[in-house]
Structure formats: C-alpha cells, structure tokens
PDB file of C-alpha atoms in Angstrom:
ATOM      1  CA  VAL A   1       0.000   0.000   0.000  1.00  0.00           C
ATOM      2  CA  ALA A   2       1.280   3.472  -0.866  1.00  0.00           C
ATOM      3  CA  MET A   3      -0.404   6.769  -0.045  1.00  0.00           C
ATOM      4  CA  LEU A   4      -0.304  10.167  -1.708  1.00  0.00           C
ATOM      5  CA  GLU A   5      -1.019  12.773   0.944  1.00  0.00           C
ATOM      6  CA  GLN A   6      -2.632  16.083   0.107  1.00  0.00           C
ATOM      7  CA  THR A   7       0.285  18.024   1.596  1.00  0.00           C
ATOM      8  CA  PRO A   8       3.387  15.787   1.568  1.00  0.00           C
ATOM      9  CA  GLN A   9       6.398  16.726   3.696  1.00  0.00           C
ATOM     10  CA  TYR A  10      10.089  16.163   2.892  1.00  0.00           C
ATOM     11  CA  ASP A  11      13.357  17.227   4.409  1.00  0.00           C
ATOM     12  CA  PRO A  12      13.884  20.529   2.531  1.00  0.00           C
ATOM     13  CA  ALA A  13      17.614  19.785   2.092  1.00  0.00           C
ATOM     14  CA  LEU A  14      16.978  16.570   0.112  1.00  0.00           C
ATOM     15  CA  SER A  15      17.414  16.745  -3.636  1.00  0.00           C
ATOM     16  CA  VAL A  16      14.425  15.745  -5.749  1.00  0.00           C
ATOM     17  CA  ILE A  17      16.029  12.407  -6.692  1.00  0.00           C
ATOM     18  CA  ASP A  18      17.044  11.725  -3.076  1.00  0.00           C
ATOM     19  CA  ALA A  19      13.453  12.457  -2.037  1.00  0.00           C
ATOM     20  CA  CYS A  20      12.396   9.657  -4.378  1.00  0.00           C
ATOM     21  CA  PHE A  21      14.895   7.307  -2.764  1.00  0.00           C
ATOM     22  CA  SER A  22      13.847   8.388   0.741  1.00  0.00           C
ATOM     23  CA  ARG A  23      10.381   6.953   0.256  1.00  0.00           C
ATOM     24  CA  ALA A  24      11.326   3.876  -1.745  1.00  0.00           C
ATOM     25  CA  GLY A  25      11.296   1.737   1.404  1.00  0.00           C
ATOM     26  CA  GLU A  26      12.666  -1.771   0.932  1.00  0.00           C
ATOM     27  CA  LEU A  27      13.871  -1.014  -2.577  1.00  0.00           C
ATOM     28  CA  ALA A  28      15.997   1.923  -1.388  1.00  0.00           C
ATOM     29  CA  ASP A  29      17.359  -0.268   1.400  1.00  0.00           C
ATOM     30  CA  LEU A  30      18.287  -2.954  -1.140  1.00  0.00           C
ATOM     31  CA  ILE A  31      20.071  -0.439  -3.386  1.00  0.00           C
ATOM     32  CA  SER A  32      21.904   0.965  -0.355  1.00  0.00           C
ATOM     33  CA  ARG A  33      23.011  -2.528   0.741  1.00  0.00           C
ATOM     34  CA  TYR A  34      24.230  -3.226  -2.808  1.00  0.00           C
ATOM     35  CA  GLU A  35      26.237   0.028  -2.933  1.00  0.00           C
ATOM     36  CA  THR A  36      27.712  -0.660   0.529  1.00  0.00           C
ATOM     37  CA  CYS A  37      28.675  -4.155  -0.581  1.00  0.00           C
ATOM     38  CA  LEU A  38      30.508  -2.748  -3.619  1.00  0.00           C
ATOM     39  CA  GLU A  39      32.526  -0.445  -1.340  1.00  0.00           C
ATOM     40  CA  THR A  40      33.375  -3.244   1.127  1.00  0.00           C
ATOM     41  CA  PRO A  41      36.601  -5.197   0.497  1.00  0.00           C
ATOM     42  CA  GLY A  42      35.792  -8.670  -0.806  1.00  0.00           C
ATOM     43  CA  ASN A  43      32.177  -7.655  -1.607  1.00  0.00           C
ATOM     44  CA  PRO A  44      30.543 -10.060   0.920  1.00  0.00           C
ATOM     45  CA  GLY A  45      27.121 -11.254  -0.223  1.00  0.00           C
ATOM     46  CA  LEU A  46      27.397  -9.615  -3.647  1.00  0.00           C
ATOM     47  CA  THR A  47      25.967 -12.603  -5.549  1.00  0.00           C
ATOM     48  CA  ASP A  48      22.825 -12.696  -3.385  1.00  0.00           C
ATOM     49  CA  LEU A  49      22.391  -8.934  -3.673  1.00  0.00           C
ATOM     50  CA  ILE A  50      22.731  -9.060  -7.455  1.00  0.00           C
ATOM     51  CA  ASP A  51      20.088 -11.796  -7.588  1.00  0.00           C
ATOM     52  CA  GLU A  52      17.754  -9.764  -5.400  1.00  0.00           C
ATOM     53  CA  MET A  53      18.404  -6.584  -7.421  1.00  0.00           C
ATOM     54  CA  GLU A  54      17.509  -8.563 -10.542  1.00  0.00           C
ATOM     55  CA  ARG A  55      14.378 -10.065  -8.996  1.00  0.00           C
ATOM     56  CA  ARG A  56      13.155  -6.691  -7.685  1.00  0.00           C
ATOM     57  CA  GLU A  57      14.057  -4.840 -10.924  1.00  0.00           C
ATOM     58  CA  ALA A  58      16.093  -2.383  -8.864  1.00  0.00           C
ATOM     59  CA  TRP A  59      18.733  -1.723 -11.524  1.00  0.00           C
ATOM     60  CA  ASP A  60      16.638   0.878 -13.284  1.00  0.00           C
ATOM     61  CA  PHE A  61      15.025   2.539 -10.228  1.00  0.00           C
ATOM     62  CA  GLU A  62      16.767   5.884 -10.742  1.00  0.00           C
ATOM     63  CA  LEU A  63      15.952   5.826 -14.463  1.00  0.00           C
ATOM     64  CA  ARG A  64      12.272   5.075 -13.722  1.00  0.00           C
ATOM     65  CA  ALA A  65      12.251   7.848 -11.100  1.00  0.00           C
ATOM     66  CA  LYS A  66      13.602  10.341 -13.619  1.00  0.00           C
ATOM     67  CA  GLN A  67      11.149   9.194 -16.302  1.00  0.00           C
ATOM     68  CA  ILE A  68       8.135   9.587 -14.006  1.00  0.00           C
ATOM     69  CA  LEU A  69       9.369  12.922 -12.641  1.00  0.00           C
ATOM     70  CA  THR A  70       9.882  14.173 -16.205  1.00  0.00           C
ATOM     71  CA  LYS A  71       6.314  13.168 -17.129  1.00  0.00           C
ATOM     72  CA  LEU A  72       5.220  15.237 -14.108  1.00  0.00           C
ATOM     73  CA  ASN A  73       7.309  18.190 -15.362  1.00  0.00           C
ATOM     74  CA  ILE A  74      10.001  17.904 -12.688  1.00  0.00           C
ATOM     75  CA  THR A  75      13.389  17.893 -14.419  1.00  0.00           C
ATOM     76  CA  ALA A  76      15.731  19.585 -11.917  1.00  0.00           C
ATOM     77  CA  PHE A  77      16.613  16.299 -10.182  1.00  0.00           C
ATOM     78  CA  SER A  78      19.365  17.787  -8.006  1.00  0.00           C
ATOM     79  CA  LYS A  79      17.300  20.787  -6.871  1.00  0.00           C
ATOM     80  CA  PRO A  80      16.583  20.826  -3.112  1.00  0.00           C
ATOM     81  CA  VAL A  81      12.969  20.004  -2.278  1.00  0.00           C
ATOM     82  CA  GLY A  82      12.864  23.138  -0.102  1.00  0.00           C
ATOM     83  CA  GLN A  83      13.145  25.248  -3.270  1.00  0.00           C
ATOM     84  CA  LEU A  84      10.104  23.638  -4.927  1.00  0.00           C
ATOM     85  CA  SER A  85       6.608  25.054  -4.974  1.00  0.00           C
ATOM     86  CA  GLY A  86       3.834  23.211  -3.149  1.00  0.00           C
ATOM     87  CA  GLY A  87       2.559  21.827  -6.457  1.00  0.00           C
ATOM     88  CA  GLN A  88       6.006  20.561  -7.412  1.00  0.00           C
ATOM     89  CA  VAL A  89       6.393  18.845  -4.025  1.00  0.00           C
ATOM     90  CA  LYS A  90       3.003  17.176  -4.571  1.00  0.00           C
ATOM     91  CA  ARG A  91       4.209  15.910  -7.958  1.00  0.00           C
ATOM     92  CA  VAL A  92       7.415  14.540  -6.399  1.00  0.00           C
ATOM     93  CA  ALA A  93       5.221  12.737  -3.851  1.00  0.00           C
ATOM     94  CA  LEU A  94       3.047  11.357  -6.670  1.00  0.00           C
ATOM     95  CA  ALA A  95       6.194  10.056  -8.389  1.00  0.00           C
ATOM     96  CA  ASN A  96       7.207   8.391  -5.114  1.00  0.00           C
ATOM     97  CA  VAL A  97       3.861   6.635  -4.796  1.00  0.00           C
ATOM     98  CA  LEU A  98       4.005   5.373  -8.377  1.00  0.00           C
ATOM     99  CA  LEU A  99       7.616   4.223  -7.976  1.00  0.00           C
ATOM    100  CA  ALA A 100       6.651   2.170  -4.917  1.00  0.00           C
ATOM    101  CA  ASP A 101       4.605  -0.014  -7.301  1.00  0.00           C
ATOM    102  CA  PRO A 102       2.162  -1.115  -4.584  1.00  0.00           C
ATOM    103  CA  ASP A 103      -0.866  -3.365  -4.985  1.00  0.00           C
ATOM    104  CA  MET A 104      -3.069  -0.578  -3.604  1.00  0.00           C
ATOM    105  CA  LEU A 105      -2.777   3.181  -4.064  1.00  0.00           C
ATOM    106  CA  ILE A 106      -4.425   5.645  -1.696  1.00  0.00           C
ATOM    107  CA  LEU A 107      -4.565   8.963  -3.524  1.00  0.00           C
ATOM    108  CA  ASP A 108      -5.708  12.240  -1.975  1.00  0.00           C
ATOM    109  CA  GLU A 109      -6.532  14.660  -4.791  1.00  0.00           C
ATOM    110  CA  PRO A 110      -4.090  13.103  -7.292  1.00  0.00           C
ATOM    111  CA  THR A 111      -4.897  15.538 -10.114  1.00  0.00           C
ATOM    112  CA  ASN A 112      -4.272  18.693  -8.066  1.00  0.00           C
ATOM    113  CA  HIS A 113      -1.309  20.635  -9.478  1.00  0.00           C
ATOM    114  CA  LEU A 114      -1.320  18.633 -12.722  1.00  0.00           C
ATOM    115  CA  ASP A 115      -1.903  20.130 -16.156  1.00  0.00           C
ATOM    116  CA  ILE A 116      -3.954  18.337 -18.831  1.00  0.00           C
ATOM    117  CA  ALA A 117      -0.956  16.487 -20.327  1.00  0.00           C
ATOM    118  CA  MET A 118       0.114  15.233 -16.887  1.00  0.00           C
ATOM    119  CA  ILE A 119      -3.441  14.114 -16.037  1.00  0.00           C
ATOM    120  CA  GLU A 120      -3.703  12.226 -19.326  1.00  0.00           C
ATOM    121  CA  TRP A 121      -0.334  10.555 -18.662  1.00  0.00           C
ATOM    122  CA  LEU A 122      -1.438   9.593 -15.118  1.00  0.00           C
ATOM    123  CA  GLU A 123      -4.742   8.198 -16.425  1.00  0.00           C
ATOM    124  CA  ASP A 124      -2.874   6.064 -18.947  1.00  0.00           C
ATOM    125  CA  TYR A 125      -0.344   4.942 -16.324  1.00  0.00           C
ATOM    126  CA  LEU A 126      -3.076   3.880 -13.898  1.00  0.00           C
ATOM    127  CA  ARG A 127      -5.092   2.115 -16.624  1.00  0.00           C
ATOM    128  CA  ARG A 128      -2.027   0.111 -17.694  1.00  0.00           C
ATOM    129  CA  ASN A 129      -1.263  -0.983 -14.134  1.00  0.00           C
ATOM    130  CA  ASN A 130      -3.943  -3.119 -12.552  1.00  0.00           C
ATOM    131  CA  LYS A 131      -4.023  -1.466  -9.120  1.00  0.00           C
ATOM    132  CA  ALA A 132      -6.669  -1.042  -6.481  1.00  0.00           C
ATOM    133  CA  LEU A 133      -7.305   2.665  -5.948  1.00  0.00           C
ATOM    134  CA  LEU A 134      -8.824   4.422  -2.969  1.00  0.00           C
ATOM    135  CA  MET A 135      -9.186   8.053  -3.974  1.00  0.00           C
ATOM    136  CA  VAL A 136     -10.442  11.360  -2.764  1.00  0.00           C
ATOM    137  CA  THR A 137     -11.017  13.458  -5.857  1.00  0.00           C
ATOM    138  CA  HIS A 138     -13.407  16.001  -7.271  1.00  0.00           C
ATOM    139  CA  ASP A 139     -12.328  15.178 -10.829  1.00  0.00           C
ATOM    140  CA  ARG A 140     -15.195  13.050 -12.132  1.00  0.00           C
ATOM    141  CA  TYR A 141     -13.637  12.890 -15.603  1.00  0.00           C
ATOM    142  CA  PHE A 142     -10.500  11.352 -14.089  1.00  0.00           C
ATOM    143  CA  LEU A 143     -12.700   8.769 -12.331  1.00  0.00           C
ATOM    144  CA  ASP A 144     -14.534   8.039 -15.600  1.00  0.00           C
ATOM    145  CA  ARG A 145     -11.286   7.325 -17.427  1.00  0.00           C
ATOM    146  CA  VAL A 146      -9.431   5.431 -14.680  1.00  0.00           C
ATOM    147  CA  CYS A 147     -11.965   3.381 -12.722  1.00  0.00           C
ATOM    148  CA  SER A 148     -13.514   0.170 -14.001  1.00  0.00           C
ATOM    149  CA  VAL A 149     -15.090  -0.979 -10.714  1.00  0.00           C
ATOM    150  CA  ILE A 150     -16.489   1.398  -8.108  1.00  0.00           C
ATOM    151  CA  LEU A 151     -17.345   0.399  -4.567  1.00  0.00           C
ATOM    152  CA  GLU A 152     -19.812   2.587  -2.693  1.00  0.00           C
ATOM    153  CA  LEU A 153     -20.153   2.533   1.069  1.00  0.00           C
ATOM    154  CA  ASP A 154     -23.616   3.872   1.940  1.00  0.00           C
ATOM    155  CA  GLY A 155     -24.566   3.665   5.592  1.00  0.00           C
ATOM    156  CA  GLN A 156     -23.531   0.156   6.543  1.00  0.00           C
ATOM    157  CA  ALA A 157     -24.025  -1.346   3.088  1.00  0.00           C
ATOM    158  CA  LEU A 158     -21.404  -1.870   0.409  1.00  0.00           C
ATOM    159  CA  TYR A 159     -22.434  -1.749  -3.257  1.00  0.00           C
ATOM    160  CA  ALA A 160     -20.234  -2.765  -6.195  1.00  0.00           C
ATOM    161  CA  TYR A 161     -20.584  -1.303  -9.688  1.00  0.00           C
ATOM    162  CA  LYS A 162     -18.629  -2.763 -12.615  1.00  0.00           C
ATOM    163  CA  GLY A 163     -18.093   0.324 -14.718  1.00  0.00           C
ATOM    164  CA  ASN A 164     -16.768   3.862 -14.652  1.00  0.00           C
ATOM    165  CA  TYR A 165     -18.056   6.814 -12.636  1.00  0.00           C
ATOM    166  CA  ALA A 166     -20.856   7.703 -15.085  1.00  0.00           C
ATOM    167  CA  TYR A 167     -22.087   4.087 -14.935  1.00  0.00           C
ATOM    168  CA  PHE A 168     -21.911   4.220 -11.135  1.00  0.00           C
ATOM    169  CA  LEU A 169     -24.063   7.369 -11.022  1.00  0.00           C
ATOM    170  CA  GLU A 170     -26.647   5.816 -13.348  1.00  0.00           C
ATOM    171  CA  LYS A 171     -26.856   2.513 -11.439  1.00  0.00           C
ATOM    172  CA  LYS A 172     -26.883   4.224  -8.044  1.00  0.00           C
ATOM    173  CA  GLN A 173     -29.864   6.307  -9.103  1.00  0.00           C
ATOM    174  CA  GLU A 174     -31.623   3.153 -10.348  1.00  0.00           C
ATOM    175  CA  ARG A 175     -30.948   1.499  -6.971  1.00  0.00           C
ATOM    176  CA  ILE A 176     -32.294   4.524  -5.090  1.00  0.00           C
ATOM    177  CA  ASP A 177     -35.399   4.672  -7.318  1.00  0.00           C
ATOM    178  CA  ALA A 178     -36.043   0.937  -6.797  1.00  0.00           C
ATOM    179  CA  THR A 179     -35.648   1.307  -3.029  1.00  0.00           C
ATOM    180  CA  ASN A 180     -38.012   4.297  -2.979  1.00  0.00           C
ATOM    181  CA  ALA A 181     -40.571   2.330  -5.029  1.00  0.00           C
ATOM    182  CA  GLN A 182     -40.343  -0.584  -2.545  1.00  0.00           C
ATOM    183  CA  ILE A 183     -40.854   1.802   0.376  1.00  0.00           C
ATOM    184  CA  ALA A 184     -43.848   3.394  -1.358  1.00  0.00           C
ATOM    185  CA  ARG A 185     -45.405  -0.058  -1.998  1.00  0.00           C
ATOM    186  CA  ALA A 186     -44.782  -1.053   1.613  1.00  0.00           C
ATOM    187  CA  ASN A 187     -46.453   2.153   2.824  1.00  0.00           C
ATOM    188  CA  ILE A 188     -49.502   1.502   0.611  1.00  0.00           C
ATOM    189  CA  LEU A 189     -49.795  -2.065   1.964  1.00  0.00           C
ATOM    190  CA  TYR A 190     -49.391  -0.785   5.524  1.00  0.00           C
ATOM    191  CA  ARG A 191     -52.151   1.815   5.037  1.00  0.00           C
ATOM    192  CA  ARG A 192     -54.442  -0.861   3.567  1.00  0.00           C
ATOM    193  CA  GLU A 193     -53.830  -3.043   6.627  1.00  0.00           C
ATOM    194  CA  LEU A 194     -54.694  -0.112   8.888  1.00  0.00           C
ATOM    195  CA  ASP A 195     -57.875   0.587   6.896  1.00  0.00           C
ATOM    196  CA  TRP A 196     -59.016  -3.044   7.306  1.00  0.00           C
ATOM    197  CA  MET A 197     -58.562  -2.933  11.078  1.00  0.00           C
TER     198      MET A 197
END
C-alpha cells in the first residue's frame, strides 16, 4: 500500500532524486546494501544482492524515477525540495507513490497541481497498471477514465458497480429509485392493513 497525501512533507535539504529514494522503502534499502557491498573489500554477499536486485528490478530505479518525474514536469533532479513550490512537491510525492509499485494506491486529490498532459499521462499509467485505488477526488472525468469498478459505502451497506463513474451514477440512481418504489409499496400495503382494522 502506498499513499499520496494532500500536503506531503520532505526534508527541505533533500534533492528531488534523493526524495524519491527516501520513500522507496525496501527497494531503497536494497540499493543501499548493494552500494555498501561494492565499497566493502571482498564484496561479501554480492551474488545474493545481485540476484535480489535482478528479482526486484532495482537496476533501473533511478531511471524510472527520472522518467516519471519528467512526465510530471520535474526535471531539476538535483534541486533541493525546499526550493520547490507546493505543487512541485506534490508531484514529487506522486512520483514516489508510483515508484513504490504497490498493490493498492491511496490517492488524496491526485490531479491537483497537474496540467492536462500530466493528467492524461497519469490516467494512462493507472489504466495500464492493474491497481486497487482508494481516492479522494473532485475530478469526475478522471474517475470516468481510470476506474472500471467502483465500490460505494452507503450507511452500513457496500455496493459494487462494474463500470466507470458515469455508470456508477446511473446505477446508483436506479438502486435509489427501486428502493423508494419498494418503500412506497410497503407504505400503501401498511395503510391498507390499517384501513381493514
């Protein structure tokens, strides 16, 4: 699970690329262990580390970080995070979440601070990667293009809709109309029972 916060915080002295490594978790630890091993005489455990780097596809982490940052219009990789605008910091945080490659993404306003080209790239990225998404967003068009199954929690009931946001709205209204019709029928039957008594 990886989460994009609405207002992410970083050490302001970190460079943009180091900020990506700072949130890479186990992958950053693996890369650090590999680099330490290379600097240690005799390179103890190098074979195992190479195998793990291969298995985890860690060789190209920095390249992937730079590619994603570039798509999000962040190209000054050595610039300190403290010199970035709030929107740029949010985009660095979005890159971090995507680099984590989790099974589930929790995204708080993921399209804030993104221009149209960046939003379209993010939509395509999320569609290509089969991830569970839990999102807070006001961008219904983003939901329409990214989501294929929507779960609604209403009261204590959970409803599943296999479709995009527009489909969800249509089916939710049908469910509400059907429920209201059932309540109306029940009220008519109840009144008839009272009239007979």
